[in-house]
Amino acid sequence: MSLYADIKQAEVNITGNQETGIQAEFNFPENLELFKGHFPTTPILPGVAQIEMVRFVLETVFSQKMSIKTIKKTKFSYLVRPNTPVFLNVNILSFEPEDTGQISVRVTVHADDKVAGKLNLSFLIV
């Protein structure tokens, strides 16, 4: 199973829109593949999974396939364990579907009432 497939297996709730920002809550069970190699005795949610969670949310909200264009900034500051609710707050910085086909976002990831990550990413509509 792929990382993206594991993200689809999570329990997910997405709210908000382009104007107000997007909020999403994920809950990942411990039995998913993404926890098996990172780390076997103390599983944590990989940073790359947090990036893919953003892509999943954008593709769901905008009903368009996207690929990562740039990762401008990432900072992971808290270890997220399985079965811990993970909250994304996605702030849309720019969305130009007709001009550049690009969307830029700033995202804050929370878990256990702590900031788990800050991401600044851009995606291309494919």
PDB file of C-alpha atoms in Angstrom:
ATOM      1  CA  MET A   1       0.000   0.000   0.000  1.00  0.00           C
ATOM      2  CA  SER A   2       1.242   3.522  -0.737  1.00  0.00           C
ATOM      3  CA  LEU A   3       1.546   6.508   1.563  1.00  0.00           C
ATOM      4  CA  TYR A   4      -1.321   8.262  -0.232  1.00  0.00           C
ATOM      5  CA  ALA A   5      -3.487   5.140   0.091  1.00  0.00           C
ATOM      6  CA  ASP A   6      -2.778   5.081   3.838  1.00  0.00           C
ATOM      7  CA  ILE A   7      -3.873   8.710   4.088  1.00  0.00           C
ATOM      8  CA  LYS A   8      -7.116   7.788   2.329  1.00  0.00           C
ATOM      9  CA  GLN A   9      -7.601   5.031   4.952  1.00  0.00           C
ATOM     10  CA  ALA A  10      -7.529   7.560   7.800  1.00  0.00           C
ATOM     11  CA  GLU A  11     -10.659   8.890   9.404  1.00  0.00           C
ATOM     12  CA  VAL A  12     -10.909  12.390   7.880  1.00  0.00           C
ATOM     13  CA  ASN A  13     -13.188  15.390   8.409  1.00  0.00           C
ATOM     14  CA  ILE A  14     -12.674  18.451   6.160  1.00  0.00           C
ATOM     15  CA  THR A  15     -14.412  21.808   6.648  1.00  0.00           C
ATOM     16  CA  GLY A  16     -14.011  25.353   5.321  1.00  0.00           C
ATOM     17  CA  ASN A  17     -13.372  26.715   1.844  1.00  0.00           C
ATOM     18  CA  GLN A  18     -11.008  28.846  -0.228  1.00  0.00           C
ATOM     19  CA  GLU A  19     -12.224  32.129   1.277  1.00  0.00           C
ATOM     20  CA  THR A  20     -12.231  31.156   4.962  1.00  0.00           C
ATOM     21  CA  GLY A  21      -9.421  28.627   4.927  1.00  0.00           C
ATOM     22  CA  ILE A  22      -9.647  24.873   5.206  1.00  0.00           C
ATOM     23  CA  GLN A  23      -9.581  22.836   8.384  1.00  0.00           C
ATOM     24  CA  ALA A  24      -9.115  19.098   8.437  1.00  0.00           C
ATOM     25  CA  GLU A  25      -8.948  16.471  11.139  1.00  0.00           C
ATOM     26  CA  PHE A  26      -7.206  13.143  10.530  1.00  0.00           C
ATOM     27  CA  ASN A  27      -7.022  10.106  12.768  1.00  0.00           C
ATOM     28  CA  PHE A  28      -4.587   7.374  11.746  1.00  0.00           C
ATOM     29  CA  PRO A  29      -4.868   3.868  13.209  1.00  0.00           C
ATOM     30  CA  GLU A  30      -1.590   2.267  14.242  1.00  0.00           C
ATOM     31  CA  ASN A  31      -1.897  -0.638  11.775  1.00  0.00           C
ATOM     32  CA  LEU A  32      -1.231   1.530   8.678  1.00  0.00           C
ATOM     33  CA  GLU A  33       1.922   0.885   6.638  1.00  0.00           C
ATOM     34  CA  LEU A  34       3.145   4.467   7.078  1.00  0.00           C
ATOM     35  CA  PHE A  35       3.892   3.743  10.764  1.00  0.00           C
ATOM     36  CA  LYS A  36       5.731   0.455  10.201  1.00  0.00           C
ATOM     37  CA  GLY A  37       9.086   1.870   9.190  1.00  0.00           C
ATOM     38  CA  HIS A  38       9.011   5.136  11.090  1.00  0.00           C
ATOM     39  CA  PHE A  39       9.964   3.889  13.757  1.00  0.00           C
ATOM     40  CA  PRO A  40       9.181   0.203  14.443  1.00  0.00           C
ATOM     41  CA  THR A  41       9.353   0.352  18.258  1.00  0.00           C
ATOM     42  CA  THR A  42       7.949   3.885  18.616  1.00  0.00           C
ATOM     43  CA  PRO A  43       5.807   4.712  15.552  1.00  0.00           C
ATOM     44  CA  ILE A  44       5.370   8.358  14.571  1.00  0.00           C
ATOM     45  CA  LEU A  45       3.667  10.108  11.667  1.00  0.00           C
ATOM     46  CA  PRO A  46       6.354  10.878   9.047  1.00  0.00           C
ATOM     47  CA  GLY A  47       6.794  14.486   7.916  1.00  0.00           C
ATOM     48  CA  VAL A  48       6.240  13.436   4.311  1.00  0.00           C
ATOM     49  CA  ALA A  49       2.824  12.112   5.354  1.00  0.00           C
ATOM     50  CA  GLN A  50       1.936  15.557   6.696  1.00  0.00           C
ATOM     51  CA  ILE A  51       2.813  17.059   3.314  1.00  0.00           C
ATOM     52  CA  GLU A  52       0.698  14.430   1.524  1.00  0.00           C
ATOM     53  CA  MET A  53      -2.190  15.142   3.920  1.00  0.00           C
ATOM     54  CA  VAL A  54      -2.211  18.722   2.604  1.00  0.00           C
ATOM     55  CA  ARG A  55      -2.334  17.481  -0.994  1.00  0.00           C
ATOM     56  CA  PHE A  56      -5.184  15.109  -0.110  1.00  0.00           C
ATOM     57  CA  VAL A  57      -7.181  17.947   1.495  1.00  0.00           C
ATOM     58  CA  LEU A  58      -6.656  20.284  -1.488  1.00  0.00           C
ATOM     59  CA  GLU A  59      -7.582  17.603  -4.020  1.00  0.00           C
ATOM     60  CA  THR A  60     -10.723  16.821  -2.031  1.00  0.00           C
ATOM     61  CA  VAL A  61     -11.830  20.439  -1.613  1.00  0.00           C
ATOM     62  CA  PHE A  62     -11.057  21.562  -5.174  1.00  0.00           C
ATOM     63  CA  SER A  63     -11.938  18.231  -6.883  1.00  0.00           C
ATOM     64  CA  GLN A  64      -8.730  18.407  -8.920  1.00  0.00           C
ATOM     65  CA  LYS A  65      -5.576  16.285  -8.994  1.00  0.00           C
ATOM     66  CA  MET A  66      -2.465  18.135  -7.818  1.00  0.00           C
ATOM     67  CA  SER A  67       1.254  17.581  -7.660  1.00  0.00           C
ATOM     68  CA  ILE A  68       3.741  19.244  -5.353  1.00  0.00           C
ATOM     69  CA  LYS A  69       5.532  22.106  -7.104  1.00  0.00           C
ATOM     70  CA  THR A  70       7.646  23.510  -4.272  1.00  0.00           C
ATOM     71  CA  ILE A  71       8.240  22.921  -0.624  1.00  0.00           C
ATOM     72  CA  LYS A  72       9.231  26.393   0.458  1.00  0.00           C
ATOM     73  CA  LYS A  73       9.432  25.732   4.180  1.00  0.00           C
ATOM     74  CA  THR A  74       8.763  22.868   6.549  1.00  0.00           C
ATOM     75  CA  LYS A  75       9.302  22.626  10.255  1.00  0.00           C
ATOM     76  CA  PHE A  76       8.217  19.572  12.213  1.00  0.00           C
ATOM     77  CA  SER A  77       8.283  20.275  15.934  1.00  0.00           C
ATOM     78  CA  TYR A  78       6.247  17.562  17.666  1.00  0.00           C
ATOM     79  CA  LEU A  79       6.133  13.781  17.311  1.00  0.00           C
ATOM     80  CA  VAL A  80       2.650  12.643  16.285  1.00  0.00           C
ATOM     81  CA  ARG A  81       1.766   9.140  17.464  1.00  0.00           C
ATOM     82  CA  PRO A  82      -0.830   6.763  15.969  1.00  0.00           C
ATOM     83  CA  ASN A  83      -4.446   7.179  17.120  1.00  0.00           C
ATOM     84  CA  THR A  84      -3.818  10.869  17.874  1.00  0.00           C
ATOM     85  CA  PRO A  85      -6.143  13.364  16.176  1.00  0.00           C
ATOM     86  CA  VAL A  86      -4.135  15.557  13.777  1.00  0.00           C
ATOM     87  CA  PHE A  87      -5.547  18.939  12.789  1.00  0.00           C
ATOM     88  CA  LEU A  88      -4.559  20.912   9.685  1.00  0.00           C
ATOM     89  CA  ASN A  89      -5.289  24.597   9.310  1.00  0.00           C
ATOM     90  CA  VAL A  90      -4.753  25.425   5.622  1.00  0.00           C
ATOM     91  CA  ASN A  91      -4.488  29.090   4.666  1.00  0.00           C
ATOM     92  CA  ILE A  92      -4.792  29.651   0.904  1.00  0.00           C
ATOM     93  CA  LEU A  93      -2.185  32.255  -0.100  1.00  0.00           C
ATOM     94  CA  SER A  94      -2.977  32.212  -3.820  1.00  0.00           C
ATOM     95  CA  PHE A  95      -5.091  30.146  -6.168  1.00  0.00           C
ATOM     96  CA  GLU A  96      -4.677  30.727  -9.911  1.00  0.00           C
ATOM     97  CA  PRO A  97      -6.285  27.786 -11.723  1.00  0.00           C
ATOM     98  CA  GLU A  98      -6.560  29.561 -15.102  1.00  0.00           C
ATOM     99  CA  ASP A  99      -3.301  31.560 -15.069  1.00  0.00           C
ATOM    100  CA  THR A 100      -0.554  29.362 -13.643  1.00  0.00           C
ATOM    101  CA  GLY A 101      -2.518  26.321 -12.511  1.00  0.00           C
ATOM    102  CA  GLN A 102      -0.917  26.836  -9.132  1.00  0.00           C
ATOM    103  CA  ILE A 103      -2.116  26.996  -5.540  1.00  0.00           C
ATOM    104  CA  SER A 104       0.082  28.200  -2.665  1.00  0.00           C
ATOM    105  CA  VAL A 105      -0.723  27.437   0.956  1.00  0.00           C
ATOM    106  CA  ARG A 106       0.559  27.964   4.468  1.00  0.00           C
ATOM    107  CA  VAL A 107      -0.363  25.146   6.841  1.00  0.00           C
ATOM    108  CA  THR A 108      -0.168  24.644  10.574  1.00  0.00           C
ATOM    109  CA  VAL A 109      -0.398  21.092  11.896  1.00  0.00           C
ATOM    110  CA  HIS A 110      -1.600  20.490  15.479  1.00  0.00           C
ATOM    111  CA  ALA A 111      -1.669  17.364  17.645  1.00  0.00           C
ATOM    112  CA  ASP A 112      -2.178  17.029  21.396  1.00  0.00           C
ATOM    113  CA  ASP A 113      -2.793  20.809  21.584  1.00  0.00           C
ATOM    114  CA  LYS A 114       0.731  21.438  20.294  1.00  0.00           C
ATOM    115  CA  VAL A 115       2.045  22.758  17.000  1.00  0.00           C
ATOM    116  CA  ALA A 116       3.387  19.670  15.260  1.00  0.00           C
ATOM    117  CA  GLY A 117       4.417  21.338  12.015  1.00  0.00           C
ATOM    118  CA  LYS A 118       4.443  24.441   9.872  1.00  0.00           C
ATOM    119  CA  LEU A 119       4.480  24.094   6.096  1.00  0.00           C
ATOM    120  CA  ASN A 120       4.642  26.530   3.201  1.00  0.00           C
ATOM    121  CA  LEU A 121       3.902  24.680  -0.052  1.00  0.00           C
ATOM    122  CA  SER A 122       2.771  25.192  -3.593  1.00  0.00           C
ATOM    123  CA  PHE A 123       0.990  22.707  -5.850  1.00  0.00           C
ATOM    124  CA  LEU A 124       0.244  22.466  -9.559  1.00  0.00           C
ATOM    125  CA  ILE A 125      -3.122  21.358 -10.869  1.00  0.00           C
ATOM    126  CA  VAL A 126      -2.486  18.381 -13.150  1.00  0.00           C
TER     127      VAL A 126
END
